[in-house]
Amino acid sequence: MSYQVTIEPIGTIIEVEDDQTILDAALRQGVWLPFACGHGTCGTCKVQVTDGFYDVGEASPFALMDIEREENKVLACCCKPESDMVIEADVDEDEDFLGYLVQDYQANVIQIEDLSPTIKGIKLKIDRPMEFQAGQYINIQFPEIEGTRAFSIANAPSEQGIIELHIRKVEGGAATTYVHEQLKIGDALNISGPYGQFFVRKSDSQDVIFIAGGSGLSSPQSMIIDLLENGDTRIIYLFQGARDLSELYNRELFENLLKEYPNFRYVPALNAPKPEDHWNGFTGFVHEAVADYFENKCGGHKAYLCGPPPMIDAAISTLMQSRLFERDIHTERFLSAADGASGNSRSALFKHI
């Protein structure tokens, strides 16, 4: 059984299967509603129901308050129709967004490597090529683990039929522990994608700043390689933050890109280098490296931030103090189970990013 959901103000009608969420149905039919976490904790996909019956689903009380529920507001990522419905959504169309359909894929693990003491590099071969924009992510279903987990794609779209992931082990995280301790070459996984609206605005001619922390390097790596491969002439900066040298993974890749592309700049930063690292690069947090490099004058750039919430918040503050504002800052937060449980997955400074 299926229901029709009309999305206003665009007037698009989607078919939603029984026990399917509005968001999942929309993404699979090429209708991109605003969303971020995808599991009811951030509130980005909040919409107004003007007609019809529904199951509100497992929406966090932090993301969807009682008074909002009484006003017939729902989260599209949790809400399941129980009749035909009409909803009002803030559909933000971006000329640079390609809107590839979300589809299901069969994947096999073909490579597992230690990128750092805490991060595994995983390569998957999928049953057919996936069209995606650099910066997007996939969802993975792991054996005997409830629900799906989201991981950003680290390779460029030009690498057909392969998905590369950087997965950091999270203490107490069932999925990341499985990846680090049980996943084997040859294992089969069910994945879906592409998801997300974290991508380069290629129509904007401003030079580009990427700021990455930890395994948050995955999206910027994909985006940077894609830009360089396609002959982008803007100055492209990568600021990569890590605790010490052992955690500064893929450094050689970016140093090689420096030699090949004159418009690429690479600034690694270690906030707690060990004596044996013999580190002579920038010492401090990655947002401090940005402030130091640009002398607190970041205006005239586009910035893309990817990493854990504390890094994102610090980088946002640095950029705004350096005269770069909301319209030119785009973020992708890497949330663990602990982050999601707090109910605070977005900075109060930014409601549209």
Short mmCIF file of C-alpha atoms in Angstrom, two decimals:
data_model
loop_
_atom_site.label_atom_id
_atom_site.label_comp_id
_atom_site.label_asym_id
_atom_site.label_seq_id
_atom_site.Cartn_x
_atom_site.Cartn_y
_atom_site.Cartn_z
CA MET A 1 0.00 0.00 0.00
CA SER A 2 1.22 3.51 -0.72
CA TYR A 3 0.11 7.08 -0.05
CA GLN A 4 0.47 10.28 -2.02
CA VAL A 5 2.22 13.18 -0.30
CA THR A 6 1.95 16.60 -1.91
CA ILE A 7 4.89 18.89 -1.14
CA GLU A 8 4.05 22.59 -1.15
CA PRO A 9 4.85 25.21 -2.31
CA ILE A 10 6.35 23.34 -5.29
CA GLY A 11 3.26 21.15 -5.76
CA THR A 12 5.28 17.95 -6.32
CA ILE A 13 3.52 14.68 -5.46
CA ILE A 14 5.53 11.68 -4.23
CA GLU A 15 4.46 8.10 -3.57
CA VAL A 16 5.29 6.90 -0.06
CA GLU A 17 5.15 3.16 0.62
CA ASP A 18 3.69 1.72 3.78
CA ASP A 19 6.27 2.00 6.63
CA GLN A 20 8.48 4.36 4.57
CA THR A 21 9.43 7.84 5.78
CA ILE A 22 8.56 10.93 3.79
CA LEU A 23 12.24 11.86 3.49
CA ASP A 24 13.32 8.46 2.18
CA ALA A 25 10.56 8.46 -0.44
CA ALA A 26 11.40 12.02 -1.50
CA LEU A 27 15.12 11.34 -1.94
CA ARG A 28 14.46 8.21 -3.98
CA GLN A 29 12.18 10.20 -6.29
CA GLY A 30 14.54 13.12 -6.85
CA VAL A 31 12.89 15.58 -4.44
CA TRP A 32 15.51 17.03 -2.09
CA LEU A 33 14.04 18.21 1.19
CA PRO A 34 16.42 19.93 3.63
CA PHE A 35 17.89 17.40 6.08
CA ALA A 36 21.08 16.69 8.01
CA CYS A 37 21.24 13.84 10.55
CA GLY A 38 18.52 11.67 8.97
CA HIS A 39 17.49 10.07 12.26
CA GLY A 40 15.40 12.59 14.14
CA THR A 41 17.88 14.49 16.28
CA CYS A 42 18.70 17.75 14.47
CA GLY A 43 15.35 19.13 13.26
CA THR A 44 16.63 20.24 9.86
CA CYS A 45 13.91 18.31 7.99
CA LYS A 46 11.01 19.80 9.94
CA VAL A 47 7.87 20.32 7.82
CA GLN A 48 4.30 21.48 8.42
CA VAL A 49 1.45 19.01 7.81
CA THR A 50 -1.65 20.78 6.46
CA ASP A 51 -3.73 17.70 5.67
CA GLY A 52 -3.69 13.98 6.38
CA PHE A 53 -2.86 11.44 9.08
CA TYR A 54 0.56 10.18 10.07
CA ASP A 55 2.81 8.46 12.59
CA VAL A 56 5.28 11.05 13.90
CA GLY A 57 7.92 8.34 14.44
CA GLU A 58 10.93 8.42 16.76
CA ALA A 59 11.61 12.14 16.61
CA SER A 60 13.75 13.48 19.44
CA PRO A 61 11.88 15.80 21.84
CA PHE A 62 14.80 18.22 21.44
CA ALA A 63 14.33 18.34 17.65
CA LEU A 64 10.52 18.31 17.69
CA MET A 65 9.01 19.88 20.80
CA ASP A 66 5.57 19.07 22.18
CA ILE A 67 4.11 22.41 21.10
CA GLU A 68 5.36 21.78 17.54
CA ARG A 69 3.73 18.35 17.52
CA GLU A 70 0.45 19.98 18.57
CA GLU A 71 0.84 22.38 15.63
CA ASN A 72 1.14 19.36 13.24
CA LYS A 73 4.82 19.80 12.58
CA VAL A 74 6.81 16.62 11.88
CA LEU A 75 10.32 15.54 10.94
CA ALA A 76 10.34 14.17 7.40
CA CYS A 77 13.09 11.69 8.32
CA CYS A 78 10.84 10.03 10.93
CA CYS A 79 7.26 10.68 9.80
CA LYS A 80 5.35 7.85 8.08
CA PRO A 81 2.02 8.64 6.35
CA GLU A 82 -1.16 6.83 7.36
CA SER A 83 -3.20 8.52 4.60
CA ASP A 84 -2.62 10.86 1.68
CA MET A 85 -0.98 14.02 3.03
CA VAL A 86 -0.12 17.61 2.18
CA ILE A 87 2.99 19.15 3.71
CA GLU A 88 4.70 22.52 3.51
CA ALA A 89 8.50 22.39 3.29
CA ASP A 90 11.28 24.92 2.94
CA VAL A 91 12.65 23.56 -0.35
CA ASP A 92 15.91 25.37 -1.04
CA GLU A 93 16.98 24.82 -4.64
CA ASP A 94 20.69 25.31 -5.35
CA GLU A 95 21.89 25.68 -8.92
CA ASP A 96 25.02 23.64 -8.15
CA PHE A 97 23.14 20.69 -6.69
CA LEU A 98 22.77 17.81 -9.17
CA GLY A 99 20.16 15.85 -7.20
CA TYR A 100 21.17 12.28 -8.03
CA LEU A 101 18.53 9.73 -6.98
CA VAL A 102 19.13 7.70 -3.83
CA GLN A 103 19.35 4.00 -4.69
CA ASP A 104 20.25 0.70 -3.01
CA TYR A 105 23.50 -1.11 -3.86
CA GLN A 106 25.27 -4.35 -3.03
CA ALA A 107 28.88 -3.80 -1.97
CA ASN A 108 31.88 -6.02 -1.30
CA VAL A 109 34.88 -5.04 0.81
CA ILE A 110 38.01 -5.10 -1.37
CA GLN A 111 40.50 -3.23 0.83
CA ILE A 112 41.05 -2.47 4.52
CA GLU A 113 44.04 -0.44 5.68
CA ASP A 114 45.17 1.41 8.78
CA LEU A 115 45.26 5.09 7.92
CA SER A 116 46.08 6.02 11.52
CA PRO A 117 45.92 4.32 14.92
CA THR A 118 42.20 5.20 15.11
CA ILE A 119 41.06 5.40 11.47
CA LYS A 120 40.54 2.60 8.94
CA GLY A 121 40.48 3.14 5.20
CA ILE A 122 37.82 0.93 3.60
CA LYS A 123 37.27 0.41 -0.12
CA LEU A 124 34.03 -1.10 -1.43
CA LYS A 125 33.27 -2.41 -4.89
CA ILE A 126 29.61 -1.83 -5.71
CA ASP A 127 27.41 -3.79 -8.09
CA ARG A 128 27.03 -0.82 -10.47
CA PRO A 129 28.40 2.74 -10.64
CA MET A 130 26.89 5.31 -8.27
CA GLU A 131 26.44 8.87 -9.46
CA PHE A 132 27.28 11.28 -6.64
CA GLN A 133 28.65 14.74 -6.00
CA ALA A 134 31.96 15.02 -4.20
CA GLY A 135 31.15 15.66 -0.53
CA GLN A 136 28.09 13.40 -0.31
CA TYR A 137 27.75 10.29 1.86
CA ILE A 138 26.27 6.78 1.94
CA ASN A 139 24.34 4.77 4.52
CA ILE A 140 25.56 1.26 5.42
CA GLN A 141 23.70 -1.62 7.04
CA PHE A 142 26.08 -3.78 9.10
CA PRO A 143 25.24 -7.39 10.08
CA GLU A 144 23.35 -7.73 13.36
CA ILE A 145 23.49 -3.97 14.03
CA GLU A 146 20.19 -2.11 14.18
CA GLY A 147 19.69 0.78 11.78
CA THR A 148 22.14 2.24 9.29
CA ARG A 149 25.28 4.34 9.70
CA ALA A 150 26.36 7.28 7.55
CA PHE A 151 29.90 7.65 6.18
CA SER A 152 31.21 10.28 3.77
CA ILE A 153 32.65 9.19 0.43
CA ALA A 154 36.39 9.91 0.21
CA ASN A 155 37.10 9.17 -3.45
CA ALA A 156 36.26 11.40 -6.39
CA PRO A 157 33.17 10.65 -8.55
CA SER A 158 35.50 9.81 -11.46
CA GLU A 159 36.47 6.54 -9.72
CA GLN A 160 33.58 4.48 -11.04
CA GLY A 161 32.20 1.51 -9.12
CA ILE A 162 34.37 2.13 -6.03
CA ILE A 163 33.47 3.74 -2.72
CA GLU A 164 36.29 4.77 -0.36
CA LEU A 165 35.53 5.49 3.30
CA HIS A 166 37.56 6.75 6.30
CA ILE A 167 36.10 5.29 9.50
CA ARG A 168 37.28 6.35 12.95
CA LYS A 169 36.71 3.96 15.85
CA VAL A 170 34.31 5.54 18.33
CA GLU A 171 34.47 4.24 21.91
CA GLY A 172 31.25 2.31 22.50
CA GLY A 173 30.14 2.67 18.87
CA ALA A 174 28.73 -0.65 17.65
CA ALA A 175 29.22 0.02 13.93
CA THR A 176 32.71 1.52 14.07
CA THR A 177 33.84 -1.23 16.47
CA TYR A 178 32.52 -3.79 13.99
CA VAL A 179 34.48 -2.15 11.17
CA HIS A 180 37.71 -2.05 13.17
CA GLU A 181 37.47 -5.50 14.76
CA GLN A 182 35.30 -7.77 12.58
CA LEU A 183 35.00 -6.48 9.02
CA LYS A 184 36.97 -8.57 6.51
CA ILE A 185 37.95 -8.35 2.85
CA GLY A 186 35.26 -10.11 0.83
CA ASP A 187 32.42 -9.24 3.23
CA ALA A 188 29.14 -8.17 1.58
CA LEU A 189 27.29 -5.04 2.75
CA ASN A 190 24.04 -3.34 1.80
CA ILE A 191 24.46 0.38 1.15
CA SER A 192 22.33 3.24 -0.15
CA GLY A 193 23.13 6.67 -1.47
CA PRO A 194 24.08 9.28 -2.34
CA TYR A 195 22.88 11.50 0.51
CA GLY A 196 23.65 15.02 1.63
CA GLN A 197 23.92 18.56 0.39
CA PHE A 198 27.55 19.14 1.30
CA PHE A 199 29.16 19.89 -2.07
CA VAL A 200 31.27 22.54 -3.76
CA ARG A 201 29.40 25.51 -5.23
CA LYS A 202 31.25 25.40 -8.52
CA SER A 203 29.37 28.39 -9.92
CA ASP A 204 31.02 30.61 -7.29
CA SER A 205 34.35 31.99 -8.49
CA GLN A 206 35.84 32.68 -5.03
CA ASP A 207 38.91 30.78 -3.86
CA VAL A 208 38.13 27.80 -1.63
CA ILE A 209 39.16 26.98 1.95
CA PHE A 210 38.73 23.41 3.22
CA ILE A 211 39.09 22.78 6.96
CA ALA A 212 39.16 19.13 8.08
CA GLY A 213 39.64 17.36 11.39
CA GLY A 214 40.17 13.63 11.97
CA SER A 215 38.23 11.37 9.62
CA GLY A 216 36.41 14.52 8.50
CA LEU A 217 39.13 14.62 5.85
CA SER A 218 37.08 12.21 3.71
CA SER A 219 34.66 14.71 2.15
CA PRO A 220 37.29 17.42 1.50
CA GLN A 221 39.58 14.80 -0.06
CA SER A 222 36.83 13.85 -2.53
CA MET A 223 35.96 17.48 -3.25
CA ILE A 224 39.56 18.62 -3.74
CA ILE A 225 40.49 15.76 -6.07
CA ASP A 226 37.30 16.36 -8.06
CA LEU A 227 38.07 20.07 -8.45
CA LEU A 228 41.68 19.51 -9.47
CA GLU A 229 40.86 16.67 -11.87
CA ASN A 230 38.36 18.91 -13.63
CA GLY A 231 40.80 21.77 -14.12
CA ASP A 232 39.40 24.21 -11.57
CA THR A 233 41.62 27.29 -11.55
CA ARG A 234 40.66 28.76 -8.17
CA ILE A 235 43.19 28.69 -5.33
CA ILE A 236 42.26 25.66 -3.20
CA TYR A 237 43.45 25.53 0.41
CA LEU A 238 43.35 22.46 2.66
CA PHE A 239 43.89 22.88 6.40
CA GLN A 240 44.12 19.43 7.99
CA GLY A 241 44.08 19.09 11.76
CA ALA A 242 45.27 16.12 13.83
CA ARG A 243 46.52 15.43 17.34
CA ASP A 244 49.97 14.12 16.39
CA LEU A 245 51.89 12.88 13.35
CA SER A 246 50.50 9.35 13.54
CA GLU A 247 46.97 10.75 13.14
CA LEU A 248 47.89 13.02 10.21
CA TYR A 249 46.94 10.50 7.56
CA ASN A 250 47.16 10.85 3.74
CA ARG A 251 49.73 13.61 4.13
CA GLU A 252 51.77 12.19 1.23
CA LEU A 253 48.73 12.32 -1.07
CA PHE A 254 48.30 16.05 -0.52
CA GLU A 255 52.02 16.79 -0.72
CA ASN A 256 52.01 15.09 -4.13
CA LEU A 257 49.05 17.23 -5.19
CA LEU A 258 51.11 20.28 -4.21
CA LYS A 259 53.75 19.29 -6.74
CA GLU A 260 51.23 18.60 -9.51
CA TYR A 261 48.80 21.51 -9.15
CA PRO A 262 50.12 25.09 -8.72
CA ASN A 263 46.73 26.32 -7.44
CA PHE A 264 46.66 23.90 -4.47
CA ARG A 265 47.84 24.83 -0.96
CA TYR A 266 48.23 22.40 1.96
CA VAL A 267 48.62 23.36 5.64
CA PRO A 268 48.69 20.51 8.18
CA ALA A 269 48.39 21.37 11.89
CA LEU A 270 49.16 19.24 14.95
CA ASN A 271 47.77 20.33 18.30
CA ALA A 272 49.79 17.87 20.45
CA PRO A 273 52.82 16.60 18.50
CA LYS A 274 55.03 14.05 20.24
CA PRO A 275 58.77 14.73 20.70
CA GLU A 276 59.56 11.84 18.34
CA ASP A 277 57.45 13.49 15.62
CA HIS A 278 60.15 16.17 15.15
CA TRP A 279 57.34 18.40 13.93
CA ASN A 280 58.34 21.69 12.30
CA GLY A 281 54.94 22.59 10.85
CA PHE A 282 52.13 24.56 12.50
CA THR A 283 51.53 23.60 16.12
CA GLY A 284 48.03 24.30 17.40
CA PHE A 285 44.43 23.60 16.47
CA VAL A 286 43.40 23.66 12.82
CA HIS A 287 41.21 26.78 13.19
CA GLU A 288 44.24 28.58 14.66
CA ALA A 289 46.25 27.56 11.59
CA VAL A 290 43.60 29.20 9.39
CA ALA A 291 43.71 32.44 11.39
CA ASP A 292 47.51 32.46 11.31
CA TYR A 293 47.78 31.77 7.57
CA PHE A 294 45.24 34.39 6.50
CA GLU A 295 46.15 36.86 9.26
CA ASN A 296 42.47 36.94 10.31
CA LYS A 297 41.35 38.10 6.84
CA CYS A 298 39.32 35.32 5.20
CA GLY A 299 36.85 37.45 3.27
CA GLY A 300 36.46 36.71 -0.42
CA HIS A 301 36.56 32.92 -0.02
CA LYS A 302 34.18 29.97 0.16
CA ALA A 303 34.78 27.71 3.16
CA TYR A 304 33.89 24.03 3.62
CA LEU A 305 34.26 22.57 7.11
CA CYS A 306 34.15 18.86 7.95
CA GLY A 307 34.88 17.19 11.27
CA PRO A 308 33.70 16.79 14.87
CA PRO A 309 31.33 19.44 16.30
CA PRO A 310 33.90 21.20 18.54
CA MET A 311 36.21 21.71 15.55
CA ILE A 312 33.34 22.99 13.41
CA ASP A 313 32.22 25.48 16.06
CA ALA A 314 35.76 26.78 16.60
CA ALA A 315 36.32 27.11 12.85
CA ILE A 316 33.03 28.95 12.35
CA SER A 317 33.99 31.46 15.05
CA THR A 318 37.43 31.97 13.50
CA LEU A 319 36.01 32.50 10.01
CA MET A 320 33.35 34.94 11.17
CA GLN A 321 35.91 36.91 13.15
CA SER A 322 37.97 36.94 9.95
CA ARG A 323 35.13 38.55 7.95
CA LEU A 324 33.67 35.42 6.34
CA PHE A 325 29.96 34.96 6.93
CA GLU A 326 27.10 32.48 6.67
CA ARG A 327 26.46 32.62 2.95
CA ASP A 328 30.05 31.49 2.26
CA ILE A 329 30.43 28.81 4.97
CA HIS A 330 29.22 25.22 4.51
CA THR A 331 29.60 22.47 7.10
CA GLU A 332 29.43 18.71 7.52
CA ARG A 333 29.50 17.58 11.14
CA PHE A 334 30.79 14.12 11.99
CA LEU A 335 28.51 13.00 14.82
CA SER A 336 29.09 9.96 17.01
CA ALA A 337 26.38 8.23 19.02
CA ALA A 338 27.39 10.37 22.00
CA ASP A 339 27.05 13.57 19.98
CA GLY A 340 23.61 12.61 18.73
CA ALA A 341 22.39 11.73 22.20
CA SER A 342 22.98 15.26 23.37
CA GLY A 343 20.29 16.56 21.07
CA ASN A 344 22.56 19.44 20.07
CA SER A 345 23.90 18.58 16.64
CA ARG A 346 23.89 22.05 15.12
CA SER A 347 25.42 25.35 16.02
CA ALA A 348 22.91 28.02 17.02
CA LEU A 349 24.76 30.37 14.67
CA PHE A 350 23.69 28.45 11.60
CA LYS A 351 20.20 27.26 10.78
CA HIS A 352 20.62 26.94 7.01
CA ILE A 353 23.99 25.22 6.72
#
